[in-house]
Tab-separated table of C-alpha atoms and ligand atoms in Angstrom:
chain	number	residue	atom	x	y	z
Z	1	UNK	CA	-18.942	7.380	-10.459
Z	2	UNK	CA	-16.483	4.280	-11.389
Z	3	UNK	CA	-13.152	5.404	-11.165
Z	4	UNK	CA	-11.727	4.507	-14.715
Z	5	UNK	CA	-7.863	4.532	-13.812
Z	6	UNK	CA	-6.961	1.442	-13.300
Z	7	UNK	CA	-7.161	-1.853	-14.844
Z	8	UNK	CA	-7.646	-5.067	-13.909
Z	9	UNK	CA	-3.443	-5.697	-13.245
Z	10	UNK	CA	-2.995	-2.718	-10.998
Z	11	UNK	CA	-5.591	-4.124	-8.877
Z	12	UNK	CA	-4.089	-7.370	-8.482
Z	13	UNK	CA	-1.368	-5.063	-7.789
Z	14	UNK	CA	-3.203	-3.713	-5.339
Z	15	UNK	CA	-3.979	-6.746	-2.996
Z	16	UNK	CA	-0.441	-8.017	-3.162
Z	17	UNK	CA	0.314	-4.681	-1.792
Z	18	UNK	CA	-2.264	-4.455	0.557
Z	19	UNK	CA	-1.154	-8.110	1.703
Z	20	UNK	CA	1.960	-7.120	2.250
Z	21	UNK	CA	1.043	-3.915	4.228
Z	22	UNK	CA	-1.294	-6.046	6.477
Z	23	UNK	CA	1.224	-8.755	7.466
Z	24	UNK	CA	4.289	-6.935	7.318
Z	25	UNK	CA	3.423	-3.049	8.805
Z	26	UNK	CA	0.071	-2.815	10.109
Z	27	UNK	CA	1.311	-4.448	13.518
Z	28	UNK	CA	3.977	-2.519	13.672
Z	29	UNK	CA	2.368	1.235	12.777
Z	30	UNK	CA	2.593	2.067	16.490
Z	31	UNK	CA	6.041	1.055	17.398
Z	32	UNK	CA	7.477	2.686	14.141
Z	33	UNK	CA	5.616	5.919	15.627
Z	34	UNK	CA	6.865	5.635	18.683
Z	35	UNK	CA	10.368	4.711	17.217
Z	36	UNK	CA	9.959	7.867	15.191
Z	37	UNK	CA	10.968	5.877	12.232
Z	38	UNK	CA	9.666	2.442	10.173
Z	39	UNK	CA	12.153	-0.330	11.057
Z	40	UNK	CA	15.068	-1.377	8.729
Z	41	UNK	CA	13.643	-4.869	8.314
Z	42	UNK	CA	10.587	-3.875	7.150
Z	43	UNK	CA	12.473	-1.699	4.470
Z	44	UNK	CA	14.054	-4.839	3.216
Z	45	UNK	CA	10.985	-6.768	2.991
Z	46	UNK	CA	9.701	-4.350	1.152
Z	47	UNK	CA	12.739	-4.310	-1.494
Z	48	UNK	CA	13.075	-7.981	-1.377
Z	49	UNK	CA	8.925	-8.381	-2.244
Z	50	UNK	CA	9.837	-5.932	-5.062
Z	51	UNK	CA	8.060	-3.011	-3.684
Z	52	UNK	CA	10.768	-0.758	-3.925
Z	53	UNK	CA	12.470	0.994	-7.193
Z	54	UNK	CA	10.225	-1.414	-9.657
Z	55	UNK	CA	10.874	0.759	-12.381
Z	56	UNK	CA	14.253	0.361	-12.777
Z	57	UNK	CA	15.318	-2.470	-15.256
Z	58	UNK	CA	15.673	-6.337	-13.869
Z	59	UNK	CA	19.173	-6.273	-14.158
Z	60	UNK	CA	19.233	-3.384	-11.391
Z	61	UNK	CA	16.526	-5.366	-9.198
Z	62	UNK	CA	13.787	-3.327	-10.672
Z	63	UNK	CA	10.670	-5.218	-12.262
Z	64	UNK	CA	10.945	-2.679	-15.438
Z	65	UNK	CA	7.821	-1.088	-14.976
Z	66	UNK	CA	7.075	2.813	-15.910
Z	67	UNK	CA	4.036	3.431	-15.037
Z	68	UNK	CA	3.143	5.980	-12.420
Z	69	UNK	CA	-0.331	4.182	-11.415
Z	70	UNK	CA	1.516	1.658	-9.742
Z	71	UNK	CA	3.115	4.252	-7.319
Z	72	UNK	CA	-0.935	5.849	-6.810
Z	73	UNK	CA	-2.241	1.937	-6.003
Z	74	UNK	CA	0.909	2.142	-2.800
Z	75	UNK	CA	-0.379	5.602	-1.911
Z	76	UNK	CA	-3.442	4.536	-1.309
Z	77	UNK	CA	-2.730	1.709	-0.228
Z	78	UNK	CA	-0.112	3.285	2.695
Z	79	UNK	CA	-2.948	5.668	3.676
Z	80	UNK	CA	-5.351	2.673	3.788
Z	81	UNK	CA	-2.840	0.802	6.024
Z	82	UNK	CA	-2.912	4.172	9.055
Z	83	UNK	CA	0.914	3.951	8.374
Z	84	UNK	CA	2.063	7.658	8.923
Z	85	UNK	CA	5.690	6.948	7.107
Z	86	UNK	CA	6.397	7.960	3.798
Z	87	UNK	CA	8.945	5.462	2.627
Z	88	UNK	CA	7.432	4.783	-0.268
Z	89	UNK	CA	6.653	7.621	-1.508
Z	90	UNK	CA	9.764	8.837	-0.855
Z	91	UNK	CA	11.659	6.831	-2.447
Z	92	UNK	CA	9.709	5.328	-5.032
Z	93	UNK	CA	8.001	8.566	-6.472
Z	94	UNK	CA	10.729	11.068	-5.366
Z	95	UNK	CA	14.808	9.614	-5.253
Z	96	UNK	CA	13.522	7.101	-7.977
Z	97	UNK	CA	14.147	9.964	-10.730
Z	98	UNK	CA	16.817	11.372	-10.047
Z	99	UNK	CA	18.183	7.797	-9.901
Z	100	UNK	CA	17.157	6.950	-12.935
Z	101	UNK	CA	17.316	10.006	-15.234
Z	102	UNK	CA	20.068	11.946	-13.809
Z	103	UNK	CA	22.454	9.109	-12.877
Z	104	UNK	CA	25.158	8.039	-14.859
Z	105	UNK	CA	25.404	4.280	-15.351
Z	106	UNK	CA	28.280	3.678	-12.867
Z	107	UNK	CA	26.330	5.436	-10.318
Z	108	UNK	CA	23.065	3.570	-10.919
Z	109	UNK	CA	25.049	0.251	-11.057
Z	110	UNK	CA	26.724	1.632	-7.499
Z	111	UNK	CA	23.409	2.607	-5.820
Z	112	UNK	CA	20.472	1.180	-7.453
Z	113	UNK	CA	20.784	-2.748	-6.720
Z	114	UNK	CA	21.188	-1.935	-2.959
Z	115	UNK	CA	17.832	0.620	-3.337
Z	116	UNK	CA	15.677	-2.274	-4.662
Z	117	UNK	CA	16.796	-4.718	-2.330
Z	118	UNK	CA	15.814	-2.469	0.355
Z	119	UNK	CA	19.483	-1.945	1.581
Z	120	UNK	CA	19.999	1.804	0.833
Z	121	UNK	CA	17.480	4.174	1.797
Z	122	UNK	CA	18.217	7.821	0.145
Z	123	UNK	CA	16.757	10.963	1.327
Z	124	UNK	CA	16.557	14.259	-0.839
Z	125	UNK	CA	18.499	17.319	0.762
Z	126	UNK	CA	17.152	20.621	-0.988
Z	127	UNK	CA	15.493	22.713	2.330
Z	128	UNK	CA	17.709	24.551	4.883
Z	129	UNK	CA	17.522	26.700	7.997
Z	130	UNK	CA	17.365	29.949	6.019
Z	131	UNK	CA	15.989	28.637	2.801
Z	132	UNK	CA	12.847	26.293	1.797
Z	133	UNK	CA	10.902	28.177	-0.445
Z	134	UNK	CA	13.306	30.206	-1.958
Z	135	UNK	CA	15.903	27.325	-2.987
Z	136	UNK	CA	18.171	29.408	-5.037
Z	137	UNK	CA	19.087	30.924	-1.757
Z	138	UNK	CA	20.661	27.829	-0.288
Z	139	UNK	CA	24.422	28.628	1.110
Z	140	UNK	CA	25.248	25.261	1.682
Z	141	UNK	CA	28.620	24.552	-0.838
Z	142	UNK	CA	30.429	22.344	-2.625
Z	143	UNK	CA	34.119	23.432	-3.429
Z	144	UNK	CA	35.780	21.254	-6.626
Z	145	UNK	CA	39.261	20.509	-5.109
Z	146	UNK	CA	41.167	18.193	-8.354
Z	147	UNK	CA	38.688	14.574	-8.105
Z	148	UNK	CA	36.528	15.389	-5.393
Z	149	UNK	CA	33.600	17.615	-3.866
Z	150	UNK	CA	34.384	19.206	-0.649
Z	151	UNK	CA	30.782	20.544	1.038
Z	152	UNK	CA	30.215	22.650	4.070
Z	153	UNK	CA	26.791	23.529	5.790
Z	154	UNK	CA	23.423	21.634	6.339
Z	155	UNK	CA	20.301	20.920	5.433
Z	156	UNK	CA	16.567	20.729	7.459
Z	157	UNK	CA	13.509	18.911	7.545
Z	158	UNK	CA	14.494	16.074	5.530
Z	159	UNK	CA	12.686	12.714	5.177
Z	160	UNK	CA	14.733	9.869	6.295
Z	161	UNK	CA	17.203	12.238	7.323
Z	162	UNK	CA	18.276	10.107	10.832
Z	163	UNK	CA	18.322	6.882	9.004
Z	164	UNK	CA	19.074	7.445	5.031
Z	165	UNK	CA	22.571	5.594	3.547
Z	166	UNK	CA	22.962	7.990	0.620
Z	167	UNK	CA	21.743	12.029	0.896
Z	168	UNK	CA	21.681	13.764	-2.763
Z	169	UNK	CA	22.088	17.329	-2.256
Z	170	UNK	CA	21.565	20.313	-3.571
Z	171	UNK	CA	24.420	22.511	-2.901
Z	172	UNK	CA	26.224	25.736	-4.392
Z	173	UNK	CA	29.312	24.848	-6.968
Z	174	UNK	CA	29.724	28.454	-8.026
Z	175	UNK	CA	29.094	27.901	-11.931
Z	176	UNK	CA	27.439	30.352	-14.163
Z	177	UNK	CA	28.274	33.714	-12.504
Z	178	UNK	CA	28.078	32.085	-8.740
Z	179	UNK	CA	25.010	30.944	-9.025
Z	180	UNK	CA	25.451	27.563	-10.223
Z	181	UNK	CA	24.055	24.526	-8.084
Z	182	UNK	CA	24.842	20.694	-8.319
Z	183	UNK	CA	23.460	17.302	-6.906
Z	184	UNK	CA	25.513	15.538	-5.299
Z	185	UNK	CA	25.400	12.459	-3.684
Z	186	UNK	CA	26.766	11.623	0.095
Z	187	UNK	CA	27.355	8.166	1.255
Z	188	UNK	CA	26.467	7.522	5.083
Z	189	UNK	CA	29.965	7.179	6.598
Z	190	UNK	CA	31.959	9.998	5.079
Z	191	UNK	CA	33.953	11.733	7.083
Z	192	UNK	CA	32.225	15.144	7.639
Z	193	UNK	CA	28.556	13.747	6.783
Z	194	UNK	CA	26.381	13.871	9.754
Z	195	UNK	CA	22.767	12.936	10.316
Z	196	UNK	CA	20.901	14.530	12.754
Z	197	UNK	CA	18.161	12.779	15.487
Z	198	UNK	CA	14.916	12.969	14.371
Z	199	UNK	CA	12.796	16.061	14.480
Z	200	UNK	CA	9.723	15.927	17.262
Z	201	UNK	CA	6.975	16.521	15.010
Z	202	UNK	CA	3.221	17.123	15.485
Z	203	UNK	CA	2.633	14.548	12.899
Z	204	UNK	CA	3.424	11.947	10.297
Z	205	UNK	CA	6.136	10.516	13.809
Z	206	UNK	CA	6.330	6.958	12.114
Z	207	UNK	CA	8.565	8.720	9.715
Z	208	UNK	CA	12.106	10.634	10.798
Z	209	UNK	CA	12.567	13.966	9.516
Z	210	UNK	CA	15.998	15.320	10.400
Z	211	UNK	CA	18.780	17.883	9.993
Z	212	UNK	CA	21.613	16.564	7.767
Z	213	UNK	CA	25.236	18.276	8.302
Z	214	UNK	CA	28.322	18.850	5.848
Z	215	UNK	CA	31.969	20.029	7.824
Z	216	UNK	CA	34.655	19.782	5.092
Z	217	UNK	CA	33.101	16.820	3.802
Z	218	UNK	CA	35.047	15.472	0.665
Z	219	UNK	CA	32.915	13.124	-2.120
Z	220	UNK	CA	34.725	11.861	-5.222
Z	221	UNK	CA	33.773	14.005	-7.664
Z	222	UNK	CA	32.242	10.895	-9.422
Z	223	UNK	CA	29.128	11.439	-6.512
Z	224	UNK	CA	27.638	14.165	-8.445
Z	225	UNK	CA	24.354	13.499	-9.968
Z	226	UNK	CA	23.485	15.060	-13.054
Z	227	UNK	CA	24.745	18.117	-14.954
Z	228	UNK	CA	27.271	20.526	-13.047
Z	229	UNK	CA	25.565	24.465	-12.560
Z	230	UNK	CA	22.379	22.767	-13.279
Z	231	UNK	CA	21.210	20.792	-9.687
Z	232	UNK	CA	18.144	22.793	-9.153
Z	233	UNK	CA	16.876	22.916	-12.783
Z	234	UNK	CA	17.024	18.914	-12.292
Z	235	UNK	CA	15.008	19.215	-8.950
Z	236	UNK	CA	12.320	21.225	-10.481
Z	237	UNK	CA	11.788	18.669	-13.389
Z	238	UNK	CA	11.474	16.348	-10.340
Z	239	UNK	CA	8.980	18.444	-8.706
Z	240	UNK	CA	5.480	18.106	-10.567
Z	241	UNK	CA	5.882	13.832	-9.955
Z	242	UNK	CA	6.500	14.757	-6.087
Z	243	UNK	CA	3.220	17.161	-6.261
Z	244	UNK	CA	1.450	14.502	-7.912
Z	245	UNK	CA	2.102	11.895	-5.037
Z	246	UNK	CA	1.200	14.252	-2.198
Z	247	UNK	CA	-2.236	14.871	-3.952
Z	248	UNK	CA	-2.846	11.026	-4.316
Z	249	UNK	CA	-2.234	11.072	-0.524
Z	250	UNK	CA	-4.326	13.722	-0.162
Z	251	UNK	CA	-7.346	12.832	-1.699
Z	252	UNK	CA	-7.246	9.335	-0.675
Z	253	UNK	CA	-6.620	10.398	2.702
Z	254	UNK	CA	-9.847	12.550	2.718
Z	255	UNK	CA	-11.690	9.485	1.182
Z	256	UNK	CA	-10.426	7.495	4.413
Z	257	UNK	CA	-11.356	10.346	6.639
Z	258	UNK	CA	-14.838	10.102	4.671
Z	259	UNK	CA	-15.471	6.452	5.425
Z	260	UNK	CA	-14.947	6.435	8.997
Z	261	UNK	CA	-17.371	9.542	9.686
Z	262	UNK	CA	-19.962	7.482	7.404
Z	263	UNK	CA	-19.483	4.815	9.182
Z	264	UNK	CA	-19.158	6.291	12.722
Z	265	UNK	CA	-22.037	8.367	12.513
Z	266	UNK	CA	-24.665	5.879	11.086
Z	267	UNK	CA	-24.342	4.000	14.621
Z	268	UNK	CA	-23.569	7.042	16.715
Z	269	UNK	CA	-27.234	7.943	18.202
Z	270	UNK	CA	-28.256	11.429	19.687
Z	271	UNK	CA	-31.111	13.097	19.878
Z	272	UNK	CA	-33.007	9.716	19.413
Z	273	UNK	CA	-31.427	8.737	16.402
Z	274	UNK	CA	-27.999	8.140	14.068
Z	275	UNK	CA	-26.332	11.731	13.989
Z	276	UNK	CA	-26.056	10.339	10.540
Z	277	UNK	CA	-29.699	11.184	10.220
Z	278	UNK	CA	-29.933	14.485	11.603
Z	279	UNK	CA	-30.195	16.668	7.887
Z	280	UNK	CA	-27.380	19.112	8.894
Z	281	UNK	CA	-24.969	15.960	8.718
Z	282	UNK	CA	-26.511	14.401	6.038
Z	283	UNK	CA	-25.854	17.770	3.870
Z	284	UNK	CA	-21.987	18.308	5.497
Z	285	UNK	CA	-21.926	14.208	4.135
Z	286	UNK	CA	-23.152	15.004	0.773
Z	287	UNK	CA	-21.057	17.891	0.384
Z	288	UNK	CA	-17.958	16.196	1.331
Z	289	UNK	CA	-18.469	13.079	-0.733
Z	290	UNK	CA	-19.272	15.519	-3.596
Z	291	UNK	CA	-15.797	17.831	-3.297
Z	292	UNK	CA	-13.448	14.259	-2.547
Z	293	UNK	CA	-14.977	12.774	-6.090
Z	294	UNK	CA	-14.788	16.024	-8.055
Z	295	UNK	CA	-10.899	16.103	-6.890
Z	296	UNK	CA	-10.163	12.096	-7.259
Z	297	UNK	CA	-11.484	12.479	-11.066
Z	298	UNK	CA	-8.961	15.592	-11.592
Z	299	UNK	CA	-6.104	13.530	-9.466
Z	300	UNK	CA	-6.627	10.551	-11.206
Z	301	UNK	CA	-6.358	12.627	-14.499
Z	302	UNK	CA	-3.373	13.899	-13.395
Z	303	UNK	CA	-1.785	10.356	-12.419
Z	304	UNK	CA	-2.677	9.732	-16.188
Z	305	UNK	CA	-0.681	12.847	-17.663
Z	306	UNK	CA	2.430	12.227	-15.701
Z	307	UNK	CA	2.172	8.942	-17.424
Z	308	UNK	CA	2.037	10.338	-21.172
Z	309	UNK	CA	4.312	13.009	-20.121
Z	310	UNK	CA	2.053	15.913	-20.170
Z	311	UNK	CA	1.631	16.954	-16.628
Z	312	UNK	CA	2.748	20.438	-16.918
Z	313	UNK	CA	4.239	22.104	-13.761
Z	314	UNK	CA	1.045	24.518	-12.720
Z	315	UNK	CA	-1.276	21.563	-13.401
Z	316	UNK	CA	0.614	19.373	-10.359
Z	317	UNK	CA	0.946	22.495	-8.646
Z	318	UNK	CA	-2.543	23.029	-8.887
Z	319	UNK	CA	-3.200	19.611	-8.030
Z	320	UNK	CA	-1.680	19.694	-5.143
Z	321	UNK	CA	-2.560	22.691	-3.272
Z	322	UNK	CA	-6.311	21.530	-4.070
Z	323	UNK	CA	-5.995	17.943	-2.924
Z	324	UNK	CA	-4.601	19.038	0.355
Z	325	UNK	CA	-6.878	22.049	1.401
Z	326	UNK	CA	-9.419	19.304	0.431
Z	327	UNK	CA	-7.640	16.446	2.814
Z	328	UNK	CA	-7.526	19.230	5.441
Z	329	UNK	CA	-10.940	20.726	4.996
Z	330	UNK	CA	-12.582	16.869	4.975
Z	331	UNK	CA	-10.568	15.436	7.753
Z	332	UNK	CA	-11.065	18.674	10.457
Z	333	UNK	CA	-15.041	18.477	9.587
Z	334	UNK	CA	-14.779	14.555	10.174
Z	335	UNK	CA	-12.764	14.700	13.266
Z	336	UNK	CA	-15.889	17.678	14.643
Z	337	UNK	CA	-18.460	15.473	13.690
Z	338	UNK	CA	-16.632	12.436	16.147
Z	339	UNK	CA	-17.083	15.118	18.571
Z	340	UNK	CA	-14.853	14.635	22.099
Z	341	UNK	CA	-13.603	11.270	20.490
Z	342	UNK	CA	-12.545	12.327	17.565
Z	343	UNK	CA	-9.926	14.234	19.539
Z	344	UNK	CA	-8.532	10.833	21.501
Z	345	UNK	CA	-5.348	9.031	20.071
Z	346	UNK	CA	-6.822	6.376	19.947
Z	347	UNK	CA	-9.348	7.202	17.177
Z	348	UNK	CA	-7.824	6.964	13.798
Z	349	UNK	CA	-9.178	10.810	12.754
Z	350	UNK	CA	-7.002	12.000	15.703
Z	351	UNK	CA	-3.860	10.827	13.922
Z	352	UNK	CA	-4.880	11.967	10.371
Z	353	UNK	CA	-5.585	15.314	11.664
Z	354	UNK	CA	-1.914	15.958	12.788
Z	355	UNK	CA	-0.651	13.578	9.652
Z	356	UNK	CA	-2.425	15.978	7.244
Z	357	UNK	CA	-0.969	19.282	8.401
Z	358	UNK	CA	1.906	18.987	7.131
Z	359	UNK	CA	1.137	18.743	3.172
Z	360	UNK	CA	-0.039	22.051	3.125
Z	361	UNK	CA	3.547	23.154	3.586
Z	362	UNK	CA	6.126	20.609	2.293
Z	363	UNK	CA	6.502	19.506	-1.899
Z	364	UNK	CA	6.172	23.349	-1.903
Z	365	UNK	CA	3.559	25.278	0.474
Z	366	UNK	CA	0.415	25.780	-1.630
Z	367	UNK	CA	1.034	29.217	-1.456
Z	368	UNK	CA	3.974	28.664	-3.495
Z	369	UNK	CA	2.130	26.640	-5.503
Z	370	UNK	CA	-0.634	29.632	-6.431
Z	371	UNK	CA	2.525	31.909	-7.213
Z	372	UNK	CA	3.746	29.543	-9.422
Z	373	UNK	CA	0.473	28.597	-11.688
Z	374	UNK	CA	-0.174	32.600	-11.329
Z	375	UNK	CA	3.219	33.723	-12.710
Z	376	UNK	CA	2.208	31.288	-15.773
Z	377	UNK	CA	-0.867	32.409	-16.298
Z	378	UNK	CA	0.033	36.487	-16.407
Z	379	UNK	CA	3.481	35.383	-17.860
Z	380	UNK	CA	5.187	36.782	-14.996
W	1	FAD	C1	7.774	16.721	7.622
W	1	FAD	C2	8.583	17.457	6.597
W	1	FAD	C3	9.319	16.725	5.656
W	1	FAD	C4	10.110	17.399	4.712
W	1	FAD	N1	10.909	16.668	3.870
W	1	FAD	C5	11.821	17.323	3.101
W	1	FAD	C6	12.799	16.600	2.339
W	1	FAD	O1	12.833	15.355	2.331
W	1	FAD	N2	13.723	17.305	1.632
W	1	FAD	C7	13.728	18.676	1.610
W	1	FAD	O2	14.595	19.235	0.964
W	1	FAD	N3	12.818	19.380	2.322
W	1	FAD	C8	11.877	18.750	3.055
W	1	FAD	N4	10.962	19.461	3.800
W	1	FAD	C9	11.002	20.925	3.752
W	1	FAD	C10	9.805	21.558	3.025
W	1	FAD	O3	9.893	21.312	1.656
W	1	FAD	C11	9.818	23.061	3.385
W	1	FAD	O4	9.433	23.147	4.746
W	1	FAD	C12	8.872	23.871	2.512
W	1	FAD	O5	9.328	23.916	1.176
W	1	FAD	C13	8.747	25.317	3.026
W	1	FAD	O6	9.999	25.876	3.261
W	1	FAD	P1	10.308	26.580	4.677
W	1	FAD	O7	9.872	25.652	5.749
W	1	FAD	O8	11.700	27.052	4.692
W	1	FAD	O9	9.313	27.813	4.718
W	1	FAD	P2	9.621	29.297	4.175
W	1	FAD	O10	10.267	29.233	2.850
W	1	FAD	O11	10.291	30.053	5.260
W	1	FAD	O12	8.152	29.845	3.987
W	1	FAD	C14	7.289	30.027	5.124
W	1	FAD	C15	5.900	30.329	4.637
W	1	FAD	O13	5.903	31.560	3.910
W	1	FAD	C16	4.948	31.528	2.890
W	1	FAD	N5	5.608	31.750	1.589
W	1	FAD	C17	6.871	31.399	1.228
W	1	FAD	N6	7.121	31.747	-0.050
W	1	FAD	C18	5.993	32.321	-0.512
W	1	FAD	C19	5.605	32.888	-1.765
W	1	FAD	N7	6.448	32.898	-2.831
W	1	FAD	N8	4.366	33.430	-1.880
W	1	FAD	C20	3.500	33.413	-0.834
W	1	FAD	N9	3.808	32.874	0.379
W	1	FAD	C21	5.027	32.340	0.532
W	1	FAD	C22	4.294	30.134	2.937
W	1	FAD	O14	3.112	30.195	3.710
W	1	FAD	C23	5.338	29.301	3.649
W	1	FAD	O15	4.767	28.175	4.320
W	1	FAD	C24	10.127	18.810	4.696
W	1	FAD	C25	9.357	19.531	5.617
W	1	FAD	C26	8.604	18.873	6.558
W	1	FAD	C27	7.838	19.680	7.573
């Protein structure tokens, strides 16, 4: 079935991108992995070919565009590419927002011209040792002392954590009973702002994840982001758009996974023939290429919603914990039917396998994501 998505300009879109990807990361996908991180002057190529923070206005560097497809075409694209790092969507479909909607306009006119030049890289610091799931349980603080924020404690697992200029985090400020939390932002360089090394990961290494710490670290008070007492209700309207983006992944990550077992096993022979012949592989083929279109039509739908606005929470949160049992269930059937190869670094199922672990658990382990559409549903 024709995908009906996109049009004609996203496409276009689409081989810029992919241009760009080929000359400018594909060579490179195995240093960044061994670096445990993409290099900085690839992140500036990408803001200076306009790849980064487009929907902010042209007077911020943006190209003024609001429209989520754009972000699904780079998704794809990325996945396409074998380039395990998620800059984009990391900072296009996750720190764009809070950018955009919850900064004030001295803060965007601080931040945002450096982000789409490809000169500040932000990371997102929510998760912590003892909390992840359970957010409203974090215990790292910010104290108001007269015109500045004064925080104490850390944060875990974040993206871009070794090599981010600007952290927004979520931390306690003690309104509304004590249990008030606030954004707020944290320039690289403060005194008591440190970023830990990256994380040794079992996948996605082309990417740093790391530990970010806070020791009487003092931010004008100007740093916060958004409404004071109300930091987590902003990161939840954030949440459905970062759902959405791991499903594109997902799905088009299966569809990846898909084409290289089609492709393998139609020259592999055994047993006199193309294992793509024998009619226990032919059905596992059919029944794979069946479950990756029925999700890419409910994805794509999805990509569509968050565009009119209507993408309610469970509906991303269903979307997501689909799309990536589906990635995981597609790409550990492909990597079995590569047999003893499939399990060598060198074969590109190898990597997905590791690279796809992790989206069961982070944007919200899916099992989070049934309690949340299941607490709608009974009204719970
Ligand atoms: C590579 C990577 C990148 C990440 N990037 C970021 C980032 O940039 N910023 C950030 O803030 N965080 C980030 N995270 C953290 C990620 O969001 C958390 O790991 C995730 O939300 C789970 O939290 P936790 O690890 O503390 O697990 P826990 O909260 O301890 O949960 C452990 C497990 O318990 C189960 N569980 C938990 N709650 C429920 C429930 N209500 N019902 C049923 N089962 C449940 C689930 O199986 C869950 O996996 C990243 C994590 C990884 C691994």
């Amino acid at each position: 079935m024709r995908r009906t998505v996109y049009q004609p300009w996203h496409e276009e879109f689409r081989s810029a991108f992919r241009a760009f990807l080929d000359r400018e990361a594909v060579p490179h996908v195995a240093s960044w992995e061994a670096a445990g991180t993409p290099d900085r002057a690839f992140v500036k190529a990408a803001g200076q070919a306009g790849f980064l923070g487009f929907e902010f206005d042209l007077s911020l560097g943006g190209l003024g565009i609001d429209d989520f497809r754009y972000n699904a075409v780079m998704t794809e694209e990325v996945v396409a590419s074998g380039m395990a790092a998620d800059l984009f969507s990391m900072q296009n479909d996750i720190i764009v927002p809070y950018l955009r909607d919850l900064a004030t306009d001295e803060q965007r006119a601080r931040w945002v011209p450096r982000f789409t030049a490809g000169e500040l890289v932000v990371s997102l610091g929510m998760s912590e040792p003892g909390a992840g799931s359970d957010l409203a349980a974090i215990t790292t603080t910010a104290r108001r002392e007269g015109d500045e924020y004064v925080l104490n404690g850390s944060k875990t697992f974040i993206t871009s954590g070794a090599t981010c200029d600007l952290a927004i985090v979520l931390a306690r400020t003690g309104e509304r009973d004590g249990r008030g939390t606030s954004l707020i932002a944290v320039e690289y360089g403060t005194t008591g702002f440190k970023r830990g090394n990256p994380m040794h990961k079992i996948g996605r290494r082309g990417q740093d994840t790391a530990e970010l710490f806070f020791d009487e670290c003092r931010v004008p008070a100007s740093n916060l982001v958004g409404e004071a007492g109300r930091g987590l209700s902003g990161a939840i309207t954030n949440l459905p758009r970062e759902r959405l983006s791991i499903a594109v992944s997902a799905v088009s990550s299966a569809r990846v996974a898909f084409d290289l077992a089609l492709a393998y096993l139609t020259e592999r022979i055994a047993f006199g023939g193309p294992i793509a012949q024998l009619q226990s592989v032919r059905m596992t083929l059919a029944e794979l290429h069946t479950d990756i279109a029925v999700m890419q039509t409910y994805v794509d739908r999805c990509v569509l919603a968050v565009d009119d606005g209507s993408l309610s929470a469970e509906e991303a949160a269903g979307c997501k914990y689909k799309a990536t049992e589906l990635q995981w269930g597609v790409i550990d059937r492909v990597l079995q039917l590569f047999g003893g190869y499939g399990y060598m670094e060198e074969y590109p199922i190898a990597r997905m396998w590791r690279d796809a672990r992790v989206q069961r658990i982070y944007g919200g382990a899916n099992e989070v994501m049934k309690d949340l559409i299941g607490r709608r549903l009974v009204g719970a």
